[in-house]
CSV table of N, CA and C in Angstrom, one decimal:
chain,number,residue,atom,x,y,z
A,18,UNK,N,-11.1,-35.9,-6.1
A,18,UNK,CA,-10.0,-35.8,-7.0
A,18,UNK,C,-10.2,-34.6,-7.9
A,19,UNK,N,-9.2,-33.8,-8.1
A,19,UNK,CA,-9.3,-32.6,-8.9
A,19,UNK,C,-9.1,-32.8,-10.4
A,20,UNK,N,-9.9,-32.3,-11.2
A,20,UNK,CA,-9.8,-32.4,-12.7
A,20,UNK,C,-9.2,-31.1,-13.3
A,21,UNK,N,-8.4,-31.3,-14.2
A,21,UNK,CA,-7.8,-30.1,-14.9
A,21,UNK,C,-8.0,-30.4,-16.4
A,22,UNK,N,-9.2,-30.4,-16.9
A,22,UNK,CA,-9.5,-30.6,-18.3
A,22,UNK,C,-9.7,-29.3,-19.0
A,23,UNK,N,-9.4,-29.2,-20.3
A,23,UNK,CA,-9.6,-27.9,-21.0
A,23,UNK,C,-11.1,-27.6,-21.0
A,24,UNK,N,-12.0,-28.6,-21.0
A,24,UNK,CA,-13.4,-28.3,-21.0
A,24,UNK,C,-13.9,-27.7,-19.7
A,25,UNK,N,-13.2,-27.9,-18.6
A,25,UNK,CA,-13.5,-27.3,-17.3
A,25,UNK,C,-13.4,-25.8,-17.4
A,26,UNK,N,-12.5,-25.3,-18.2
A,26,UNK,CA,-12.3,-23.8,-18.2
A,26,UNK,C,-13.3,-23.2,-19.1
A,27,UNK,N,-13.9,-23.9,-20.1
A,27,UNK,CA,-14.9,-23.3,-21.0
A,27,UNK,C,-16.2,-23.2,-20.2
A,28,UNK,N,-17.0,-22.3,-20.6
A,28,UNK,CA,-18.3,-22.1,-20.1
A,28,UNK,C,-18.4,-21.4,-18.8
A,29,UNK,N,-17.4,-20.8,-18.2
A,29,UNK,CA,-17.5,-20.0,-17.0
A,29,UNK,C,-17.9,-18.6,-17.4
A,30,UNK,N,-18.7,-18.0,-16.6
A,30,UNK,CA,-19.2,-16.7,-16.8
A,30,UNK,C,-18.5,-15.8,-15.7
A,31,UNK,N,-17.8,-14.8,-16.1
A,31,UNK,CA,-17.2,-13.8,-15.2
A,31,UNK,C,-18.2,-12.7,-14.9
A,32,UNK,N,-18.5,-12.5,-13.7
A,32,UNK,CA,-19.4,-11.4,-13.3
A,32,UNK,C,-18.6,-10.2,-12.8
A,33,UNK,N,-19.1,-9.0,-13.1
A,33,UNK,CA,-18.3,-7.8,-12.7
A,33,UNK,C,-18.3,-7.6,-11.2
A,34,UNK,N,-17.2,-7.4,-10.6
A,34,UNK,CA,-17.0,-7.3,-9.2
A,34,UNK,C,-17.8,-6.1,-8.6
A,35,UNK,N,-18.0,-5.1,-9.4
A,35,UNK,CA,-18.7,-3.9,-9.0
A,35,UNK,C,-20.2,-4.1,-8.9
A,36,UNK,N,-20.7,-5.2,-9.4
A,36,UNK,CA,-22.1,-5.5,-9.4
A,36,UNK,C,-22.9,-5.0,-10.6
A,37,UNK,N,-24.2,-5.1,-10.5
A,37,UNK,CA,-25.1,-4.6,-11.5
A,37,UNK,C,-25.3,-3.1,-11.4
A,38,UNK,N,-25.2,-2.4,-12.4
A,38,UNK,CA,-25.4,-0.9,-12.4
A,38,UNK,C,-26.9,-0.7,-12.6
A,39,UNK,N,-27.4,0.4,-12.1
A,39,UNK,CA,-28.7,0.9,-12.4
A,39,UNK,C,-29.7,0.5,-11.3
A,40,UNK,N,-30.9,0.9,-11.4
A,40,UNK,CA,-31.9,0.6,-10.4
A,40,UNK,C,-32.5,-0.8,-10.5
A,41,UNK,N,-33.0,-1.3,-9.5
A,41,UNK,CA,-33.6,-2.6,-9.5
A,41,UNK,C,-34.8,-2.7,-10.3
A,42,UNK,N,-35.1,-3.8,-10.9
A,42,UNK,CA,-36.3,-3.9,-11.7
A,42,UNK,C,-37.6,-3.8,-10.8
A,43,UNK,N,-38.7,-3.6,-11.4
A,43,UNK,CA,-39.9,-3.5,-10.6
A,43,UNK,C,-40.2,-4.9,-10.0
A,44,UNK,N,-40.6,-4.8,-8.7
A,44,UNK,CA,-40.9,-6.1,-8.0
A,44,UNK,C,-42.1,-6.7,-8.6
A,45,UNK,N,-42.1,-7.9,-9.1
A,45,UNK,CA,-43.2,-8.5,-9.9
A,45,UNK,C,-44.3,-9.1,-9.0
A,46,UNK,N,-44.1,-9.2,-7.7
A,46,UNK,CA,-45.2,-9.8,-6.9
A,46,UNK,C,-46.0,-8.7,-6.2
A,47,UNK,N,-47.1,-9.0,-5.7
A,47,UNK,CA,-48.0,-8.0,-5.1
A,47,UNK,C,-47.6,-7.8,-3.6
A,48,UNK,N,-48.0,-6.6,-3.1
A,48,UNK,CA,-47.9,-6.2,-1.7
A,48,UNK,C,-46.4,-6.4,-1.2
A,49,UNK,N,-45.5,-5.6,-1.7
A,49,UNK,CA,-44.1,-5.6,-1.2
A,49,UNK,C,-44.0,-5.0,0.1
A,50,UNK,N,-43.4,-5.6,1.1
A,50,UNK,CA,-43.1,-5.1,2.4
A,50,UNK,C,-41.9,-4.2,2.4
A,51,UNK,N,-41.7,-3.4,3.4
A,51,UNK,CA,-40.5,-2.6,3.5
A,51,UNK,C,-39.2,-3.4,3.5
A,52,UNK,N,-39.3,-4.6,4.3
A,52,UNK,CA,-38.1,-5.4,4.3
A,52,UNK,C,-37.8,-6.1,3.0
A,53,UNK,N,-38.8,-6.5,2.3
A,53,UNK,CA,-38.6,-7.0,0.9
A,53,UNK,C,-38.0,-6.0,0.0
A,54,UNK,N,-38.4,-4.7,0.1
A,54,UNK,CA,-37.9,-3.7,-0.7
A,54,UNK,C,-36.4,-3.5,-0.4
A,55,UNK,N,-36.0,-3.6,0.9
A,55,UNK,CA,-34.5,-3.5,1.2
A,55,UNK,C,-33.7,-4.6,0.6
A,56,UNK,N,-34.3,-5.9,0.7
A,56,UNK,CA,-33.6,-7.0,0.2
A,56,UNK,C,-33.5,-7.0,-1.3
A,57,UNK,N,-34.6,-6.5,-2.0
A,57,UNK,CA,-34.7,-6.5,-3.4
A,57,UNK,C,-33.6,-5.5,-4.0
A,58,UNK,N,-33.5,-4.3,-3.4
A,58,UNK,CA,-32.6,-3.4,-3.9
A,58,UNK,C,-31.1,-3.9,-3.7
A,59,UNK,N,-30.9,-4.5,-2.5
A,59,UNK,CA,-29.6,-5.0,-2.2
A,59,UNK,C,-29.2,-6.1,-3.2
A,60,UNK,N,-30.1,-7.1,-3.4
A,60,UNK,CA,-29.7,-8.2,-4.3
A,60,UNK,C,-29.5,-7.8,-5.7
A,61,UNK,N,-30.2,-6.8,-6.2
A,61,UNK,CA,-30.1,-6.4,-7.6
A,61,UNK,C,-28.8,-5.5,-7.8
A,62,UNK,N,-28.1,-5.2,-6.7
A,62,UNK,CA,-26.8,-4.5,-6.9
A,62,UNK,C,-25.6,-5.4,-6.9
A,63,UNK,N,-25.8,-6.7,-6.7
A,63,UNK,CA,-24.8,-7.7,-6.6
A,63,UNK,C,-24.3,-8.1,-7.9
A,64,UNK,N,-23.1,-8.7,-8.0
A,64,UNK,CA,-22.6,-9.2,-9.3
A,64,UNK,C,-23.5,-10.3,-9.9
A,65,UNK,N,-24.1,-11.1,-9.1
A,65,UNK,CA,-25.0,-12.2,-9.6
A,65,UNK,C,-26.2,-11.6,-10.4
A,66,UNK,N,-26.6,-10.4,-10.1
A,66,UNK,CA,-27.7,-9.8,-10.7
A,66,UNK,C,-27.5,-9.6,-12.2
A,67,UNK,N,-26.3,-9.4,-12.6
A,67,UNK,CA,-26.0,-9.3,-14.0
A,67,UNK,C,-26.5,-10.6,-14.8
A,68,UNK,N,-26.2,-11.7,-14.2
A,68,UNK,CA,-26.6,-13.0,-14.7
A,68,UNK,C,-28.1,-13.2,-14.6
A,69,UNK,N,-28.7,-12.8,-13.5
A,69,UNK,CA,-30.1,-13.0,-13.4
A,69,UNK,C,-30.9,-12.2,-14.4
A,70,UNK,N,-30.4,-11.0,-14.7
A,70,UNK,CA,-31.0,-10.1,-15.7
A,70,UNK,C,-30.9,-10.8,-17.1
A,71,UNK,N,-29.7,-11.3,-17.4
A,71,UNK,CA,-29.6,-12.0,-18.7
A,71,UNK,C,-30.4,-13.2,-18.8
A,72,UNK,N,-30.6,-13.9,-17.7
A,72,UNK,CA,-31.5,-15.1,-17.7
A,72,UNK,C,-32.9,-14.9,-17.4
A,73,UNK,N,-33.3,-13.6,-17.3
A,73,UNK,CA,-34.7,-13.2,-17.0
A,73,UNK,C,-35.2,-13.9,-15.7
A,74,UNK,N,-34.5,-13.8,-14.6
A,74,UNK,CA,-34.9,-14.5,-13.4
A,74,UNK,C,-35.5,-13.6,-12.4
A,75,UNK,N,-36.2,-12.6,-12.8
A,75,UNK,CA,-36.8,-11.6,-11.9
A,75,UNK,C,-37.8,-12.3,-11.0
A,76,UNK,N,-38.7,-13.2,-11.5
A,76,UNK,CA,-39.6,-13.8,-10.6
A,76,UNK,C,-38.9,-14.7,-9.6
A,77,UNK,N,-37.9,-15.4,-10.0
A,77,UNK,CA,-37.2,-16.3,-9.1
A,77,UNK,C,-36.5,-15.5,-7.9
A,78,UNK,N,-35.9,-14.4,-8.3
A,78,UNK,CA,-35.3,-13.5,-7.3
A,78,UNK,C,-36.4,-12.9,-6.3
A,79,UNK,N,-37.6,-12.6,-6.9
A,79,UNK,CA,-38.7,-12.0,-6.1
A,79,UNK,C,-39.2,-13.1,-5.1
A,80,UNK,N,-39.3,-14.3,-5.6
A,80,UNK,CA,-39.8,-15.4,-4.7
A,80,UNK,C,-38.8,-15.6,-3.6
A,81,UNK,N,-37.5,-15.5,-3.9
A,81,UNK,CA,-36.4,-15.7,-2.9
A,81,UNK,C,-36.5,-14.6,-1.9
A,82,UNK,N,-36.7,-13.3,-2.3
A,82,UNK,CA,-36.8,-12.2,-1.4
A,82,UNK,C,-38.0,-12.4,-0.5
A,83,UNK,N,-39.1,-12.8,-1.0
A,83,UNK,CA,-40.3,-13.0,-0.2
A,83,UNK,C,-40.1,-14.1,0.8
A,84,UNK,N,-39.5,-15.2,0.4
A,84,UNK,CA,-39.2,-16.3,1.3
A,84,UNK,C,-38.2,-16.0,2.3
A,85,UNK,N,-37.2,-15.2,1.9
A,85,UNK,CA,-36.1,-14.8,2.9
A,85,UNK,C,-36.7,-13.9,4.0
A,86,UNK,N,-37.6,-13.0,3.6
A,86,UNK,CA,-38.2,-12.1,4.6
A,86,UNK,C,-39.1,-12.9,5.5
A,87,UNK,N,-39.7,-14.0,5.1
A,87,UNK,CA,-40.4,-14.9,6.0
A,87,UNK,C,-39.5,-15.7,6.9
A,88,UNK,N,-38.4,-16.1,6.3
A,88,UNK,CA,-37.4,-17.0,7.1
A,88,UNK,C,-36.7,-16.2,8.2
A,89,UNK,N,-36.6,-14.8,8.0
A,89,UNK,CA,-36.0,-14.0,9.0
A,89,UNK,C,-36.8,-13.8,10.3
A,90,UNK,N,-38.1,-14.1,10.2
A,90,UNK,CA,-38.9,-14.0,11.4
A,90,UNK,C,-38.5,-15.0,12.4
A,91,UNK,N,-38.7,-14.7,13.7
A,91,UNK,CA,-38.3,-15.6,14.8
A,91,UNK,C,-39.0,-16.9,14.8
A,92,UNK,N,-40.3,-16.9,14.4
A,92,UNK,CA,-41.1,-18.1,14.4
A,92,UNK,C,-41.1,-18.8,13.0
A,93,UNK,N,-40.1,-18.6,12.2
A,93,UNK,CA,-40.0,-19.2,10.9
A,93,UNK,C,-39.9,-20.7,10.9
A,94,UNK,N,-40.6,-21.4,10.0
A,94,UNK,CA,-40.6,-22.9,10.0
A,94,UNK,C,-39.3,-23.3,9.4
A,95,UNK,N,-38.9,-24.5,9.8
A,95,UNK,CA,-37.6,-25.1,9.3
A,95,UNK,C,-37.7,-25.3,7.8
A,96,UNK,N,-38.8,-25.7,7.3
A,96,UNK,CA,-38.9,-26.0,5.8
A,96,UNK,C,-38.7,-24.8,5.0
A,97,UNK,N,-39.1,-23.6,5.6
A,97,UNK,CA,-38.8,-22.3,4.8
A,97,UNK,C,-37.3,-22.0,4.8
A,98,UNK,N,-36.6,-22.4,5.9
A,98,UNK,CA,-35.2,-22.2,5.9
A,98,UNK,C,-34.5,-23.1,4.9
A,99,UNK,N,-35.0,-24.3,4.7
A,99,UNK,CA,-34.4,-25.2,3.7
A,99,UNK,C,-34.6,-24.7,2.3
A,100,UNK,N,-35.8,-24.1,2.1
A,100,UNK,CA,-36.1,-23.5,0.8
A,100,UNK,C,-35.1,-22.3,0.5
A,101,UNK,N,-34.8,-21.6,1.5
A,101,UNK,CA,-33.8,-20.5,1.4
A,101,UNK,C,-32.5,-21.0,0.9
A,102,UNK,N,-32.0,-22.1,1.5
A,102,UNK,CA,-30.7,-22.7,1.2
A,102,UNK,C,-30.8,-23.1,-0.3
A,103,UNK,N,-31.9,-23.6,-0.8
A,103,UNK,CA,-32.0,-24.0,-2.2
A,103,UNK,C,-31.9,-22.8,-3.1
A,104,UNK,N,-32.6,-21.7,-2.7
A,104,UNK,CA,-32.6,-20.5,-3.5
A,104,UNK,C,-31.2,-19.9,-3.5
A,105,UNK,N,-30.5,-19.9,-2.4
A,105,UNK,CA,-29.1,-19.4,-2.4
A,105,UNK,C,-28.2,-20.1,-3.4
A,106,UNK,N,-28.4,-21.4,-3.5
A,106,UNK,CA,-27.6,-22.2,-4.4
A,106,UNK,C,-28.0,-22.0,-5.9
A,107,UNK,N,-29.3,-22.0,-6.1
A,107,UNK,CA,-29.8,-21.8,-7.5
A,107,UNK,C,-29.5,-20.4,-8.1
A,108,UNK,N,-29.5,-19.4,-7.2
A,108,UNK,CA,-29.3,-18.0,-7.7
A,108,UNK,C,-27.8,-17.6,-7.6
A,109,UNK,N,-27.0,-18.6,-7.2
A,109,UNK,CA,-25.5,-18.3,-7.2
A,109,UNK,C,-25.1,-17.4,-6.0
A,110,UNK,N,-25.9,-17.4,-5.0
A,110,UNK,CA,-25.6,-16.5,-3.8
A,110,UNK,C,-24.7,-17.2,-2.8
A,111,UNK,N,-24.4,-18.5,-3.0
A,111,UNK,CA,-23.5,-19.3,-2.1
A,111,UNK,C,-22.3,-19.7,-2.9
A,112,UNK,N,-21.3,-20.1,-2.2
A,112,UNK,CA,-20.1,-20.6,-3.0
A,112,UNK,C,-20.5,-21.8,-3.8
A,113,UNK,N,-21.3,-22.7,-3.2
A,113,UNK,CA,-21.7,-23.9,-4.0
A,113,UNK,C,-22.5,-23.5,-5.2
A,114,UNK,N,-23.4,-22.5,-5.0
A,114,UNK,CA,-24.2,-22.0,-6.2
A,114,UNK,C,-23.4,-21.4,-7.2
A,115,UNK,N,-22.4,-20.6,-6.8
A,115,UNK,CA,-21.5,-20.0,-7.8
A,115,UNK,C,-20.8,-21.1,-8.7
A,116,UNK,N,-20.3,-22.2,-8.0
A,116,UNK,CA,-19.6,-23.2,-8.7
A,116,UNK,C,-20.6,-24.0,-9.6
A,117,UNK,N,-21.8,-24.3,-9.1
A,117,UNK,CA,-22.8,-25.0,-9.9
A,117,UNK,C,-23.2,-24.2,-11.2
A,118,UNK,N,-23.3,-22.9,-11.0
A,118,UNK,CA,-23.7,-22.1,-12.2
A,118,UNK,C,-22.5,-21.7,-13.0
A,119,UNK,N,-21.3,-22.1,-12.6
A,119,UNK,CA,-20.1,-21.8,-13.3
A,119,UNK,C,-19.9,-20.3,-13.5
A,120,UNK,N,-20.1,-19.6,-12.4
A,120,UNK,CA,-19.9,-18.1,-12.3
A,120,UNK,C,-18.7,-17.8,-11.4
A,121,UNK,N,-18.0,-16.8,-11.8
A,121,UNK,CA,-16.9,-16.3,-11.0
A,121,UNK,C,-16.9,-14.8,-11.0
A,122,UNK,N,-16.5,-14.2,-9.9
A,122,UNK,CA,-16.5,-12.7,-9.8
A,122,UNK,C,-15.1,-12.3,-10.4
A,123,UNK,N,-15.2,-11.3,-11.3
A,123,UNK,CA,-14.0,-10.7,-11.9
A,123,UNK,C,-13.2,-9.9,-10.9
A,124,UNK,N,-12.0,-9.6,-11.3
A,124,UNK,CA,-11.2,-8.7,-10.4
A,124,UNK,C,-11.8,-7.4,-10.2
A,125,UNK,N,-11.6,-6.8,-9.0
A,125,UNK,CA,-12.1,-5.5,-8.7
A,125,UNK,C,-11.3,-4.4,-9.4
A,126,UNK,N,-11.9,-3.4,-9.9
A,126,UNK,CA,-11.2,-2.3,-10.5
A,126,UNK,C,-10.6,-1.5,-9.4
A,127,UNK,N,-9.6,-0.6,-9.8
A,127,UNK,CA,-8.9,0.2,-8.8
A,127,UNK,C,-9.9,1.1,-8.0
A,128,UNK,N,-10.9,1.6,-8.7
A,128,UNK,CA,-11.8,2.5,-8.1
A,128,UNK,C,-12.6,1.8,-7.0
A,129,UNK,N,-12.8,0.5,-7.1
A,129,UNK,CA,-13.6,-0.3,-6.1
A,129,UNK,C,-12.7,-0.6,-4.9
A,130,UNK,N,-11.4,-0.6,-5.0
A,130,UNK,CA,-10.6,-1.0,-3.9
A,130,UNK,C,-10.4,0.2,-3.0
A,131,UNK,N,-10.5,0.0,-1.7
A,131,UNK,CA,-10.2,1.1,-0.8
A,131,UNK,C,-8.8,1.6,-0.8
A,132,UNK,N,-8.6,2.9,-0.7
A,132,UNK,CA,-7.3,3.4,-0.7
A,132,UNK,C,-6.6,3.0,0.6
A,133,UNK,N,-5.5,2.4,0.5
A,133,UNK,CA,-4.7,1.9,1.7
A,133,UNK,C,-3.4,2.7,1.7
A,134,UNK,N,-3.0,3.0,2.9
A,134,UNK,CA,-1.7,3.7,3.1
A,134,UNK,C,-0.6,2.8,2.7
A,135,UNK,N,0.4,3.3,2.0
A,135,UNK,CA,1.5,2.4,1.6
A,135,UNK,C,2.2,1.8,2.8
A,136,UNK,N,2.4,0.5,2.7
A,136,UNK,CA,2.9,-0.2,3.8
A,136,UNK,C,4.5,-0.1,3.8
A,137,UNK,N,5.0,-0.1,5.0
A,137,UNK,CA,6.5,-0.1,5.1
A,137,UNK,C,6.9,-1.6,4.8
A,138,UNK,N,8.2,-1.7,4.4
A,138,UNK,CA,8.7,-3.0,4.0
A,138,UNK,C,8.6,-3.9,5.3
A,139,UNK,N,8.1,-5.1,5.1
A,139,UNK,CA,7.9,-6.0,6.3
A,139,UNK,C,9.3,-6.2,6.9
A,140,UNK,N,9.2,-6.2,8.3
A,140,UNK,CA,10.5,-6.5,9.0
A,140,UNK,C,10.8,-7.9,8.9
A,141,UNK,N,12.1,-8.2,8.7
A,141,UNK,CA,12.5,-9.6,8.6
A,141,UNK,C,12.5,-10.2,10.0
A,142,UNK,N,12.0,-11.3,10.1
A,142,UNK,CA,11.9,-12.0,11.4
A,142,UNK,C,13.3,-12.6,11.7
A,143,UNK,N,13.8,-12.4,12.9
A,143,UNK,CA,15.1,-12.9,13.3
A,143,UNK,C,15.1,-14.4,13.2
A,144,UNK,N,16.2,-14.9,12.6
A,144,UNK,CA,16.3,-16.4,12.5
A,144,UNK,C,16.7,-16.9,13.9
A,145,UNK,N,16.6,-18.2,14.0
A,145,UNK,CA,17.1,-18.9,15.2
A,145,UNK,C,18.5,-18.6,15.5
A,146,UNK,N,19.3,-18.5,14.5
A,146,UNK,CA,20.8,-18.2,14.7
A,146,UNK,C,20.9,-16.8,15.2
A,147,UNK,N,20.2,-15.9,14.7
A,147,UNK,CA,20.3,-14.5,15.1
A,147,UNK,C,19.8,-14.3,16.6
A,148,UNK,N,18.9,-15.1,17.0
A,148,UNK,CA,18.4,-15.0,18.4
A,148,UNK,C,19.3,-15.6,19.4
A,149,UNK,N,20.2,-16.4,19.0
A,149,UNK,CA,21.2,-17.1,20.0
A,149,UNK,C,22.2,-16.0,20.5
A,150,UNK,N,22.5,-16.1,21.7
A,150,UNK,CA,23.5,-15.2,22.4
A,150,UNK,C,24.7,-16.0,22.7
A,151,UNK,N,25.9,-15.4,22.4
A,151,UNK,CA,27.1,-16.0,22.7
A,151,UNK,C,27.4,-15.7,24.2
A,152,UNK,N,27.7,-16.7,25.0
A,152,UNK,CA,28.0,-16.6,26.4
A,152,UNK,C,29.5,-17.0,26.6
A,153,UNK,N,30.3,-16.1,27.1
A,153,UNK,CA,31.7,-16.5,27.4
A,153,UNK,C,31.7,-17.7,28.4
A,154,UNK,N,32.8,-18.4,28.3
A,154,UNK,CA,33.0,-19.7,29.1
A,154,UNK,C,32.8,-19.4,30.6
A,155,UNK,N,33.4,-18.4,31.1
A,155,UNK,CA,33.4,-18.2,32.5
A,155,UNK,C,32.1,-17.6,33.0
A,156,UNK,N,31.2,-17.1,32.2
A,156,UNK,CA,29.9,-16.6,32.6
A,156,UNK,C,28.8,-17.7,32.5
A,157,UNK,N,29.1,-18.8,32.0
A,157,UNK,CA,28.1,-19.9,31.9
A,157,UNK,C,27.6,-20.4,33.2
A,158,UNK,N,26.6,-21.2,33.2
A,158,UNK,CA,26.0,-21.7,34.4
A,158,UNK,C,26.8,-22.7,35.0
């Protein structure tokens, strides 16, 4: 059942659609692999990274990156994949996690939206009446 209480609207954090600006923080764990570096840079450019920075979740994100790199391997254990799902939710990287953290992505600015060619007015679909054909009496079956 859906609730529409005023208190439900309070407390939501709007994250910028363009993501977090700037370079990623220094990876806090030892021995970063090239794949971890790719994941680290990608994650810190996302909208959720604005909240992680405010909440000082650098270590949590680093542990997620390390675990995700392990889970991507073909022989990854199932329990590692379950941990990934938990991280996705706690870091707001899944829909469920966004809802649980009460985060939403703000509207994209015009600069972020791809330039689209102006569309022609949509053609009106012919109604059933327009599709019917009048057949004279003598031409009928």
